[in-house]
């Protein structure tokens, strides 16, 4: 738990609980019994967060299971409705940090690419689709290394898997993304620093995506709010390896 008031709670979503393995085809394979047990534990914890209210707080938005970072919950129905409206109307400012394969040649850019569901058999998997829902993501390069880059991303919309599909589409999928572009072979390192960085990337057990910052105008306090979630340990280690390439 990071912060709370009478209406809203903010959490830093870590991923120590989440375990993802990959099958022989490189697809994610979850321990569903473990996942169901974790869901029950979370429901029990949410019950302790009522603080006199009849209902437990509820999520105003979602993160992919293996994405770390900021989560916001509404403590009652009105708060949840107000927060959902902010997300729906694009009035929540969101900043993500990511480590991607290779890296764009430009230092910044904007992706405007509509998205739709791949097909029913793929569940939540998404694809570029001219007939789909509008989706826009701004990006800026924060650091570069051999075979990897660190990006800051500012999604203007909130489509399912938006950042992941957008980055894969421009040829720079997230490190560790099993669904949209996980690389199974590491490049051959040309230096000790590259060897450390490439090994760190291959060890990374999820998509290298962190929801770092959430900001909005508080609907009852009538004040601007900003919340930042520090990098979890695995993401910090990957960034440190990348910085090693840049000295």
Coordinates of N, CA and C in Angstrom, one line a residue:
X1 N 0.9 -1.2 0.0 CA 0.0 0.0 0.0 C 0.9 1.2 0.0
X2 N 0.5 2.2 -0.9 CA 1.3 3.4 -1.0 C 0.6 4.6 -0.3
X3 N -0.6 4.9 -0.7 CA -1.3 6.1 -0.1 C -2.8 5.8 -0.2
X4 N -3.6 6.5 0.7 CA -5.0 6.4 0.7 C -5.7 7.7 1.2
X5 N -7.0 7.8 0.8 CA -7.8 8.8 1.5 C -9.2 8.2 1.6
X6 N -10.2 9.0 1.9 CA -11.6 8.4 2.1 C -12.2 7.8 0.8
X7 N -11.6 8.2 -0.3 CA -12.2 7.8 -1.6 C -11.3 6.8 -2.4
X8 N -10.0 7.0 -2.3 CA -9.1 6.4 -3.3 C -8.0 5.7 -2.6
X9 N -7.5 4.6 -3.1 CA -6.3 3.9 -2.6 C -5.3 3.7 -3.7
X10 N -4.0 3.8 -3.5 CA -3.0 3.6 -4.5 C -2.1 2.5 -4.1
X11 N -1.8 1.6 -5.0 CA -0.9 0.4 -4.7 C 0.2 0.4 -5.7
X12 N 1.3 -0.1 -5.2 CA 2.5 -0.4 -6.1 C 2.4 -1.9 -6.3
X13 N 2.0 -2.3 -7.6 CA 1.8 -3.7 -7.9 C 3.2 -4.3 -8.2
X14 N 3.6 -5.1 -7.3 CA 4.9 -5.9 -7.5 C 4.5 -7.2 -8.0
X15 N 5.5 -8.0 -8.5 CA 5.2 -9.2 -9.1 C 5.8 -10.5 -8.5
X16 N 6.3 -10.4 -7.2 CA 6.9 -11.5 -6.6 C 6.0 -12.7 -6.5
X17 N 4.6 -12.4 -6.5 CA 3.6 -13.5 -6.4 C 3.5 -14.2 -7.8
X18 N 3.8 -13.5 -8.8 CA 3.4 -14.1 -10.2 C 4.6 -15.0 -10.7
X19 N 4.2 -16.2 -11.1 CA 5.2 -17.1 -11.7 C 4.7 -17.5 -13.1
X20 N 5.5 -17.2 -14.1 CA 5.2 -17.5 -15.5 C 6.3 -18.4 -16.0
X21 N 5.9 -19.6 -16.5 CA 6.9 -20.5 -17.2 C 6.5 -20.4 -18.7
X22 N 7.4 -21.0 -19.5 CA 7.1 -21.0 -20.9 C 7.2 -22.5 -21.4
X23 N 6.2 -22.8 -22.3 CA 6.2 -24.1 -22.9 C 7.2 -24.2 -24.0
X24 N 7.2 -25.4 -24.7 CA 8.2 -25.6 -25.8 C 8.0 -24.7 -26.9
X25 N 6.8 -24.1 -27.1 CA 6.6 -23.2 -28.2 C 6.8 -21.7 -27.8
X26 N 7.3 -21.5 -26.6 CA 7.6 -20.2 -26.1 C 6.4 -19.4 -25.6
X27 N 5.3 -20.1 -25.3 CA 4.1 -19.4 -24.9 C 4.0 -19.5 -23.3
X28 N 3.3 -18.5 -22.7 CA 3.3 -18.5 -21.3 C 2.4 -19.7 -20.7
X29 N 2.9 -20.3 -19.6 CA 2.2 -21.4 -19.0 C 2.1 -21.0 -17.5
X30 N 0.9 -20.8 -17.0 CA 0.7 -20.3 -15.7 C 0.3 -21.5 -14.7
X31 N 0.7 -21.4 -13.5 CA 0.3 -22.3 -12.5 C -1.0 -21.8 -12.0
X32 N -2.1 -22.4 -12.5 CA -3.5 -21.9 -12.3 C -3.9 -22.1 -10.8
X33 N -3.4 -23.2 -10.1 CA -3.8 -23.4 -8.7 C -3.1 -22.2 -7.9
X34 N -1.9 -21.9 -8.2 CA -1.2 -20.8 -7.5 C -1.9 -19.5 -7.8
X35 N -2.4 -19.3 -9.1 CA -3.0 -18.0 -9.4 C -4.4 -17.9 -8.6
X36 N -5.1 -19.0 -8.6 CA -6.4 -18.9 -7.9 C -6.2 -18.7 -6.4
X37 N -5.2 -19.3 -5.8 CA -4.9 -19.1 -4.4 C -4.5 -17.6 -4.2
X38 N -3.7 -17.0 -5.1 CA -3.3 -15.6 -5.0 C -4.5 -14.7 -5.1
X39 N -5.5 -15.0 -6.0 CA -6.7 -14.2 -6.1 C -7.5 -14.3 -4.7
X40 N -7.5 -15.4 -4.1 CA -8.2 -15.5 -2.8 C -7.5 -14.7 -1.7
X41 N -6.2 -14.8 -1.7 CA -5.4 -14.0 -0.8 C -5.7 -12.5 -1.0
X42 N -5.7 -12.1 -2.2 CA -5.9 -10.6 -2.5 C -7.3 -10.2 -2.1
X43 N -8.3 -11.1 -2.3 CA -9.7 -10.8 -1.9 C -9.7 -10.6 -0.4
X44 N -9.0 -11.5 0.3 CA -9.0 -11.4 1.8 C -8.4 -10.1 2.3
X45 N -7.3 -9.7 1.6 CA -6.6 -8.5 1.9 C -7.5 -7.3 1.7
X46 N -8.2 -7.3 0.5 CA -9.1 -6.2 0.2 C -10.1 -6.0 1.3
X47 N -10.6 -7.2 1.9 CA -11.6 -7.1 2.9 C -11.1 -6.3 4.1
X48 N -9.8 -6.3 4.4 CA -9.2 -5.6 5.5 C -9.1 -4.1 5.2
X49 N -9.3 -3.7 4.0 CA -9.1 -2.3 3.6 C -10.4 -1.5 3.6
X50 N -11.5 -2.1 4.1 CA -12.8 -1.5 4.1 C -12.8 -0.3 5.0
X51 N -12.2 -0.4 6.2 CA -12.2 0.7 7.1 C -13.6 1.3 7.4
X52 N -14.5 0.4 7.8 CA -15.8 0.8 8.1 C -16.8 0.8 7.0
X53 N -16.4 0.7 5.7 CA -17.3 0.7 4.6 C -17.8 -0.7 4.4
X54 N -19.0 -0.9 3.8 CA -19.5 -2.3 3.7 C -18.9 -3.1 2.6
X55 N -18.3 -2.4 1.6 CA -17.7 -3.2 0.5 C -16.2 -3.0 0.5
X56 N -15.5 -4.0 0.0 CA -14.0 -3.9 -0.2 C -13.7 -2.9 -1.4
X57 N -12.6 -2.3 -1.4 CA -12.3 -1.4 -2.6 C -12.1 -2.2 -3.8
X58 N -12.4 -1.6 -5.0 CA -12.3 -2.3 -6.3 C -11.4 -1.6 -7.2
X59 N -10.8 -2.3 -8.1 CA -9.9 -1.7 -9.1 C -10.6 -0.8 -10.1
X60 N -10.0 0.4 -10.3 CA -10.5 1.3 -11.3 C -10.0 1.1 -12.7
X61 N -8.9 0.3 -12.7 CA -8.3 -0.1 -14.0 C -7.5 -1.4 -13.8
X62 N -6.8 -1.8 -14.8 CA -6.1 -3.1 -14.7 C -4.6 -2.9 -15.3
X63 N -3.8 -3.8 -14.8 CA -2.5 -4.0 -15.4 C -2.4 -5.4 -15.8
X64 N -1.6 -5.7 -16.9 CA -1.3 -7.1 -17.3 C -0.7 -7.8 -16.1
X65 N -0.9 -9.1 -15.9 CA -0.5 -9.8 -14.7 C 1.0 -9.6 -14.5
X66 N 1.8 -9.6 -15.5 CA 3.3 -9.5 -15.3 C 3.8 -8.1 -15.5
X67 N 3.0 -7.1 -15.5 CA 3.4 -5.7 -15.5 C 3.4 -5.2 -14.1
X68 N 4.5 -4.6 -13.6 CA 4.5 -4.0 -12.3 C 4.1 -2.5 -12.3
X69 N 3.9 -1.9 -11.1 CA 3.7 -0.5 -11.1 C 2.4 -0.1 -10.4
X70 N 1.9 1.1 -10.8 CA 0.8 1.8 -10.1 C -0.5 1.2 -10.4
X71 N -1.3 1.0 -9.3 CA -2.7 0.6 -9.4 C -3.5 1.6 -8.5
X72 N -4.7 1.9 -9.0 CA -5.6 2.8 -8.2 C -6.9 2.0 -8.0
X73 N -7.4 2.1 -6.7 CA -8.7 1.5 -6.3 C -9.7 2.5 -5.8
X74 N -10.9 2.3 -6.1 CA -12.0 3.1 -5.5 C -12.5 2.5 -4.2
X75 N -12.7 3.2 -3.2 CA -13.1 2.7 -1.9 C -14.7 2.5 -1.8
X76 N -15.4 3.2 -2.7 CA -16.8 3.0 -2.7 C -17.3 3.3 -4.1
X77 N -18.6 3.1 -4.4 CA -19.1 3.1 -5.7 C -18.9 4.5 -6.4
X78 N -19.2 5.6 -5.7 CA -19.1 6.9 -6.3 C -17.6 7.2 -6.7
X79 N -16.7 6.8 -5.8 CA -15.3 7.0 -6.1 C -14.9 6.2 -7.3
X80 N -15.3 4.9 -7.4 CA -15.0 4.1 -8.5 C -15.6 4.6 -9.8
X81 N -16.8 5.1 -9.8 CA -17.4 5.7 -11.0 C -16.6 6.9 -11.4
X82 N -16.2 7.8 -10.5 CA -15.5 9.0 -10.8 C -14.1 8.6 -11.5
X83 N -13.4 7.7 -10.9 CA -12.1 7.2 -11.4 C -12.3 6.6 -12.8
X84 N -13.3 5.7 -12.9 CA -13.5 5.1 -14.2 C -13.8 6.1 -15.3
X85 N -14.5 7.1 -14.9 CA -14.8 8.2 -15.9 C -13.5 8.9 -16.3
X86 N -12.6 9.1 -15.4 CA -11.3 9.8 -15.7 C -10.5 8.9 -16.7
X87 N -10.5 7.6 -16.4 CA -9.8 6.7 -17.4 C -10.5 6.7 -18.7
X88 N -11.8 6.6 -18.7 CA -12.5 6.5 -19.9 C -12.4 7.8 -20.8
X89 N -12.3 8.9 -20.2 CA -12.2 10.2 -20.9 C -10.8 10.6 -21.2
X90 N -9.8 9.7 -20.8 CA -8.4 10.0 -21.1 C -7.8 11.1 -20.2
X91 N -8.4 11.3 -19.0 CA -7.9 12.4 -18.1 C -6.9 11.9 -17.1
X92 N -6.6 10.6 -17.1 CA -5.5 10.0 -16.3 C -4.2 10.1 -17.1
X93 N -3.2 10.7 -16.6 CA -1.9 10.7 -17.2 C -1.1 9.5 -16.7
X94 N -0.6 8.7 -17.7 CA 0.1 7.5 -17.4 C 1.5 7.5 -18.0
X95 N 2.5 7.1 -17.3 CA 3.8 7.0 -17.8 C 4.3 5.6 -17.5
X96 N 4.8 4.9 -18.5 CA 5.4 3.6 -18.4 C 6.8 3.6 -18.7
X97 N 7.6 2.7 -18.2 CA 9.0 2.5 -18.6 C 9.2 1.1 -19.1
X98 N 10.0 1.0 -20.1 CA 10.1 -0.3 -20.8 C 11.5 -0.5 -21.2
X99 N 11.9 -1.8 -21.3 CA 13.2 -2.1 -22.0 C 12.8 -3.0 -23.2
X100 N 13.3 -2.6 -24.4 CA 12.9 -3.2 -25.6 C 14.0 -3.8 -26.4
X101 N 13.7 -4.6 -27.3 CA 14.8 -5.2 -28.2 C 15.2 -4.1 -29.2
X102 N 16.5 -4.1 -29.4 CA 17.2 -3.1 -30.2 C 16.8 -1.7 -29.8
X103 N 16.0 -1.0 -30.5 CA 15.6 0.4 -30.1 C 15.4 1.2 -31.4
X104 N 14.5 2.1 -31.3 CA 14.2 3.0 -32.5 C 15.4 3.9 -32.8
X105 N 15.6 4.2 -34.1 CA 16.7 5.1 -34.5 C 16.4 6.5 -34.0
X106 N 15.1 6.9 -34.1 CA 14.8 8.3 -33.6 C 14.8 8.3 -32.1
X107 N 14.9 9.5 -31.5 CA 14.9 9.7 -30.1 C 13.5 9.7 -29.4
X108 N 12.5 10.0 -30.2 CA 11.1 10.1 -29.8 C 10.2 9.9 -30.9
X109 N 8.9 9.6 -30.6 CA 8.0 9.4 -31.7 C 6.6 9.1 -31.1
X110 N 5.6 8.9 -32.0 CA 4.2 8.7 -31.6 C 3.7 7.6 -32.5
X111 N 3.0 6.6 -31.9 CA 2.4 5.5 -32.6 C 0.9 5.7 -32.6
X112 N 0.3 5.7 -33.8 CA -1.2 5.9 -33.9 C -1.6 4.6 -34.7
X113 N -2.1 3.6 -34.0 CA -2.4 2.3 -34.6 C -3.6 1.7 -34.0
X114 N -4.7 1.6 -34.7 CA -5.9 1.0 -34.1 C -5.7 -0.5 -33.8
X115 N -6.3 -1.0 -32.8 CA -6.1 -2.4 -32.4 C -7.5 -3.1 -32.3
X116 N -7.4 -4.4 -32.6 CA -8.6 -5.3 -32.4 C -8.2 -6.7 -31.9
X117 N -9.1 -7.5 -31.5 CA -8.8 -8.8 -31.0 C -8.3 -9.7 -32.1
X118 N -7.3 -10.5 -31.8 CA -6.8 -11.4 -32.8 C -7.8 -12.4 -33.3
X119 N -8.3 -13.2 -32.4 CA -9.5 -14.1 -32.7 C -9.9 -14.7 -31.3
X120 N -11.0 -15.3 -31.3 CA -11.6 -15.8 -30.1 C -10.7 -16.9 -29.4
X121 N -10.0 -17.7 -30.2 CA -9.1 -18.7 -29.6 C -7.9 -18.2 -28.9
X122 N -7.6 -16.9 -29.2 CA -6.4 -16.3 -28.5 C -6.8 -15.4 -27.3
X123 N -8.0 -15.5 -26.9 CA -8.4 -14.8 -25.7 C -8.2 -13.3 -25.8
X124 N -7.3 -12.7 -25.0 CA -7.1 -11.3 -24.9 C -6.0 -10.8 -25.9
X125 N -5.5 -11.7 -26.7 CA -4.4 -11.3 -27.6 C -5.0 -10.3 -28.6
X126 N -4.2 -9.2 -28.9 CA -4.6 -8.2 -29.8 C -3.7 -8.1 -31.0
X127 N -4.2 -7.4 -32.0 CA -3.4 -7.2 -33.3 C -3.7 -5.8 -33.9
X128 N -2.9 -5.3 -34.7 CA -3.2 -4.1 -35.5 C -4.4 -4.4 -36.3
X129 N -5.4 -3.4 -36.3 CA -6.6 -3.7 -37.1 C -7.2 -2.3 -37.5
X130 N -7.2 -2.0 -38.8 CA -7.7 -0.7 -39.3 C -9.2 -0.5 -38.8
X131 N -9.9 -1.6 -38.6 CA -11.3 -1.5 -38.2 C -11.5 -1.5 -36.7
X132 N -10.4 -1.6 -36.0 CA -10.4 -1.7 -34.5 C -10.6 -0.4 -33.8
X133 N -10.3 -0.4 -32.5 CA -10.4 0.8 -31.7 C -9.2 1.7 -31.8
X134 N -9.3 3.0 -31.8 CA -8.2 3.9 -31.9 C -7.2 3.7 -30.7
X135 N -5.9 3.7 -31.0 CA -4.9 3.5 -29.9 C -3.7 4.4 -30.3
X136 N -3.2 5.2 -29.3 CA -2.1 6.1 -29.5 C -1.1 6.0 -28.3
X137 N 0.2 5.9 -28.7 CA 1.2 5.8 -27.6 C 2.4 6.7 -28.0
X138 N 2.7 7.6 -27.2 CA 4.0 8.4 -27.4 C 5.1 7.7 -26.7
X139 N 6.3 7.9 -27.3 CA 7.5 7.2 -26.7 C 8.7 8.2 -26.8
X140 N 9.7 7.9 -25.9 CA 10.9 8.7 -25.9 C 12.0 7.8 -25.4
X141 N 13.2 7.8 -26.0 CA 14.3 6.9 -25.6 C 15.0 7.6 -24.4
X142 N 15.1 6.8 -23.4 CA 15.8 7.2 -22.2 C 17.3 6.8 -22.1
X143 N 17.6 5.7 -22.8 CA 18.9 5.1 -22.8 C 19.1 4.1 -23.8
X144 N 20.3 3.9 -24.3 CA 20.5 2.9 -25.4 C 21.7 2.0 -25.0
X145 N 21.6 0.8 -25.5 CA 22.7 -0.2 -25.3 C 22.7 -1.1 -26.5
X146 N 23.7 -1.9 -26.7 CA 23.8 -2.8 -27.8 C 22.7 -3.9 -27.7
X147 N 21.8 -3.8 -28.6 CA 20.7 -4.8 -28.7 C 19.5 -4.5 -27.8
X148 N 19.5 -3.4 -27.0 CA 18.4 -3.0 -26.2 C 18.3 -1.5 -26.0
X149 N 17.1 -1.0 -25.6 CA 16.9 0.4 -25.3 C 15.9 0.5 -24.2
X150 N 16.0 1.6 -23.4 CA 15.1 1.9 -22.3 C 14.2 3.1 -22.8
X151 N 12.9 2.8 -22.8 CA 11.9 3.8 -23.3 C 11.0 4.3 -22.2
X152 N 10.6 5.6 -22.3 CA 9.5 6.1 -21.6 C 8.3 6.2 -22.5
X153 N 7.1 5.7 -22.0 CA 6.0 5.6 -22.9 C 4.8 6.3 -22.2
X154 N 4.0 7.0 -23.0 CA 2.9 7.8 -22.5 C 1.7 7.4 -23.4
X155 N 0.9 6.4 -23.0 CA -0.3 6.0 -23.8 C -1.4 7.0 -23.6
X156 N -2.0 7.4 -24.8 CA -3.0 8.3 -24.8 C -4.4 7.6 -24.7
X157 N -4.4 6.3 -24.9 CA -5.6 5.5 -24.8 C -5.2 4.3 -24.0
X158 N -6.2 3.5 -23.6 CA -6.0 2.4 -22.7 C -6.5 1.1 -23.2
X159 N -6.1 0.7 -24.5 CA -6.5 -0.6 -25.0 C -5.7 -1.7 -24.4
X160 N -6.4 -2.9 -24.4 CA -5.7 -4.1 -23.9 C -4.4 -4.4 -24.7
X161 N -3.3 -4.6 -23.9 CA -2.0 -4.9 -24.5 C -1.5 -3.8 -25.4
X162 N -2.0 -2.6 -25.3 CA -1.7 -1.5 -26.3 C -0.2 -1.3 -26.5
X163 N 0.5 -1.1 -25.4 CA 2.0 -0.8 -25.5 C 2.7 -2.0 -26.1
X164 N 2.3 -3.1 -25.7 CA 3.0 -4.4 -26.1 C 2.9 -4.6 -27.6
X165 N 1.6 -4.4 -28.1 CA 1.4 -4.6 -29.5 C 2.0 -3.4 -30.3
X166 N 1.9 -2.2 -29.9 CA 2.5 -1.1 -30.6 C 4.0 -1.2 -30.7
X167 N 4.7 -1.6 -29.6 CA 6.1 -1.8 -29.7 C 6.5 -2.9 -30.6
X168 N 5.8 -4.0 -30.6 CA 6.1 -5.2 -31.5 C 5.9 -4.7 -32.9
X169 N 4.9 -3.9 -33.2 CA 4.6 -3.5 -34.5 C 5.7 -2.7 -35.2
X170 N 6.3 -1.8 -34.3 CA 7.4 -1.0 -34.9 C 8.8 -1.8 -34.9
X171 N 8.7 -3.1 -34.5 CA 9.9 -3.9 -34.6 C 10.8 -3.9 -33.3
X172 N 10.2 -3.4 -32.2 CA 11.0 -3.3 -30.9 C 10.2 -3.9 -29.8
X173 N 9.9 -5.2 -29.8 CA 9.1 -5.8 -28.7 C 9.7 -5.7 -27.4
X174 N 8.9 -5.7 -26.3 CA 9.4 -5.7 -25.0 C 10.3 -6.9 -24.7
X175 N 11.4 -6.7 -24.0 CA 12.3 -7.8 -23.5 C 11.4 -8.7 -22.7
X176 N 11.4 -10.0 -22.9 CA 10.7 -11.0 -22.1 C 9.2 -11.1 -22.5
X177 N 8.7 -10.5 -23.5 CA 7.3 -10.6 -23.8 C 7.0 -11.9 -24.6
X178 N 6.5 -12.9 -23.9 CA 6.3 -14.2 -24.5 C 5.2 -14.2 -25.6
X179 N 4.3 -13.3 -25.5 CA 3.1 -13.3 -26.4 C 3.4 -12.5 -27.7
X180 N 4.1 -11.4 -27.6 CA 4.3 -10.5 -28.8 C 5.7 -10.4 -29.3
X181 N 6.6 -11.2 -28.8 CA 8.0 -11.1 -29.4 C 9.1 -11.5 -28.5
X182 N 8.9 -12.5 -27.6 CA 10.1 -12.9 -26.8 C 11.1 -13.6 -27.6
X183 N 12.3 -13.1 -27.5 CA 13.5 -13.7 -28.2 C 14.0 -14.8 -27.4
X184 N 14.2 -16.0 -28.1 CA 14.7 -17.2 -27.4 C 16.2 -17.3 -27.4
X185 N 16.8 -16.6 -28.3 CA 18.3 -16.7 -28.4 C 18.9 -15.3 -28.1
X186 N 20.0 -15.3 -27.3 CA 20.7 -14.1 -27.0 C 21.7 -13.8 -28.1
X187 N 22.0 -12.6 -28.5 CA 23.0 -12.3 -29.5 C 24.4 -12.6 -28.9
X188 N 25.4 -12.7 -29.8 CA 26.7 -13.0 -29.3 C 27.3 -11.7 -28.7
X189 N 27.7 -11.7 -27.5 CA 28.3 -10.5 -26.9 C 29.7 -10.2 -27.4
X190 N 30.0 -8.9 -27.5 CA 31.3 -8.5 -28.0 C 32.2 -7.9 -26.9
X191 N 31.6 -7.8 -25.7 CA 32.4 -7.3 -24.6 C 31.8 -7.9 -23.3
X192 N 32.5 -7.7 -22.2 CA 32.0 -8.2 -20.9 C 30.7 -7.5 -20.5
X193 N 30.6 -6.2 -20.8 CA 29.4 -5.4 -20.5 C 28.2 -6.0 -21.3
X194 N 28.4 -6.2 -22.6 CA 27.3 -6.8 -23.4 C 26.9 -8.2 -22.8
X195 N 27.9 -9.0 -22.4 CA 27.6 -10.3 -21.9 C 26.7 -10.2 -20.7
X196 N 27.0 -9.3 -19.8 CA 26.1 -9.1 -18.6 C 24.7 -8.6 -19.0
X197 N 24.6 -7.7 -19.9 CA 23.3 -7.2 -20.3 C 22.5 -8.2 -21.0
X198 N 23.1 -9.0 -21.9 CA 22.4 -10.0 -22.7 C 21.9 -11.1 -21.7
X199 N 22.7 -11.5 -20.8 CA 22.3 -12.5 -19.8 C 21.2 -12.0 -19.0
X200 N 21.2 -10.8 -18.6 CA 20.1 -10.2 -17.8 C 18.8 -10.2 -18.5
X201 N 18.9 -9.9 -19.8 CA 17.7 -9.9 -20.7 C 17.1 -11.3 -20.8
X202 N 18.0 -12.3 -21.0 CA 17.5 -13.7 -21.2 C 16.9 -14.2 -19.9
X203 N 17.4 -13.7 -18.7 CA 16.9 -14.2 -17.4 C 15.6 -13.5 -17.1
X204 N 15.2 -12.4 -17.7 CA 14.0 -11.7 -17.3 C 12.8 -12.5 -17.6
X205 N 12.0 -12.7 -16.6 CA 10.9 -13.7 -16.6 C 9.5 -13.1 -17.0
X206 N 9.5 -11.9 -17.4 CA 8.2 -11.3 -17.8 C 8.4 -10.2 -18.8
X207 N 7.4 -9.6 -19.3 CA 7.6 -8.4 -20.2 C 8.2 -7.3 -19.3
X208 N 9.2 -6.6 -19.9 CA 9.9 -5.6 -19.2 C 9.2 -4.3 -19.3
X209 N 8.1 -4.2 -18.5 CA 7.2 -3.1 -18.6 C 6.8 -2.7 -17.1
X210 N 6.9 -1.4 -16.8 CA 6.6 -0.9 -15.5 C 5.7 0.3 -15.6
X211 N 4.6 0.3 -14.9 CA 3.7 1.4 -14.9 C 4.2 2.4 -13.8
X212 N 5.0 3.3 -14.2 CA 5.7 4.1 -13.2 C 5.0 5.3 -12.6
X213 N 4.1 5.9 -13.3 CA 3.5 7.2 -12.8 C 2.0 7.2 -13.2
X214 N 1.2 7.6 -12.2 CA -0.2 7.9 -12.5 C -0.5 9.4 -12.0
X215 N -1.2 10.1 -12.8 CA -1.5 11.5 -12.3 C -2.9 11.8 -12.8
X216 N -3.6 12.6 -11.9 CA -5.0 13.0 -12.3 C -5.4 14.1 -11.4
X217 N -6.6 14.7 -11.7 CA -7.2 15.8 -10.9 C -8.2 15.1 -10.0
X218 N -7.9 15.1 -8.7 CA -8.7 14.4 -7.7 C -10.1 14.9 -7.7
X219 N -11.1 14.0 -7.9 CA -12.5 14.5 -8.1 C -13.2 15.1 -6.9
X220 N -12.7 14.8 -5.7 CA -13.3 15.4 -4.5 C -12.4 16.4 -3.8
X221 N -11.1 16.2 -3.9 CA -10.1 17.2 -3.3 C -9.9 18.4 -4.2
X222 N -10.3 18.2 -5.5 CA -10.1 19.3 -6.4 C -8.6 19.7 -6.4
X223 N -7.8 18.8 -6.5 CA -6.3 19.0 -6.5 C -5.6 18.0 -7.5
X224 N -4.5 18.5 -8.1 CA -3.7 17.6 -8.9 C -3.0 16.6 -8.0
X225 N -3.0 15.3 -8.4 CA -2.3 14.3 -7.7 C -1.4 13.6 -8.6
X226 N -0.2 13.1 -8.1 CA 0.8 12.4 -8.9 C 1.4 11.3 -8.0
X227 N 1.4 10.1 -8.5 CA 1.9 9.0 -7.7 C 2.9 8.2 -8.6
X228 N 4.0 7.8 -8.0 CA 5.1 7.1 -8.7 C 5.5 5.8 -7.9
X229 N 5.6 4.8 -8.7 CA 6.0 3.5 -8.1 C 7.5 3.2 -8.5
X230 N 8.3 3.0 -7.5 CA 9.7 2.7 -7.8 C 9.9 1.4 -8.6
X231 N 11.0 1.2 -9.4 CA 11.2 0.0 -10.1 C 11.3 -1.2 -9.1
X232 N 10.6 -2.3 -9.4 CA 10.9 -3.5 -8.6 C 12.3 -4.0 -8.9
X233 N 12.8 -4.9 -8.1 CA 14.2 -5.4 -8.1 C 14.6 -5.9 -9.5
X234 N 13.7 -6.8 -10.1 CA 14.1 -7.4 -11.4 C 14.2 -6.3 -12.5
X235 N 13.4 -5.3 -12.5 CA 13.4 -4.3 -13.5 C 14.7 -3.4 -13.3
X236 N 14.9 -3.1 -12.0 CA 16.1 -2.3 -11.7 C 17.4 -3.0 -12.1
X237 N 17.5 -4.3 -11.9 CA 18.6 -5.1 -12.3 C 18.8 -5.0 -13.8
X238 N 17.7 -5.1 -14.6 CA 17.8 -5.1 -16.0 C 18.3 -3.7 -16.5
X239 N 17.8 -2.6 -15.9 CA 18.2 -1.3 -16.2 C 19.7 -1.1 -15.9
X240 N 20.1 -1.6 -14.8 CA 21.5 -1.5 -14.4 C 22.4 -2.1 -15.4
X241 N 22.0 -3.3 -15.9 CA 22.8 -4.0 -16.9 C 22.8 -3.2 -18.2
X242 N 21.7 -2.5 -18.6 CA 21.7 -1.7 -19.8 C 22.5 -0.5 -19.6
X243 N 22.5 0.1 -18.4 CA 23.3 1.3 -18.2 C 24.8 1.0 -18.3
X244 N 25.1 -0.3 -17.9 CA 26.5 -0.7 -18.0 C 27.1 -0.6 -19.4
X245 N 26.2 -0.8 -20.4 CA 26.6 -0.7 -21.8 C 26.9 0.8 -22.2
X246 N 26.2 1.7 -21.4 CA 26.4 3.1 -21.7 C 27.4 3.7 -20.8
X247 N 28.0 2.9 -19.9 CA 29.0 3.5 -19.0 C 28.4 4.5 -18.1

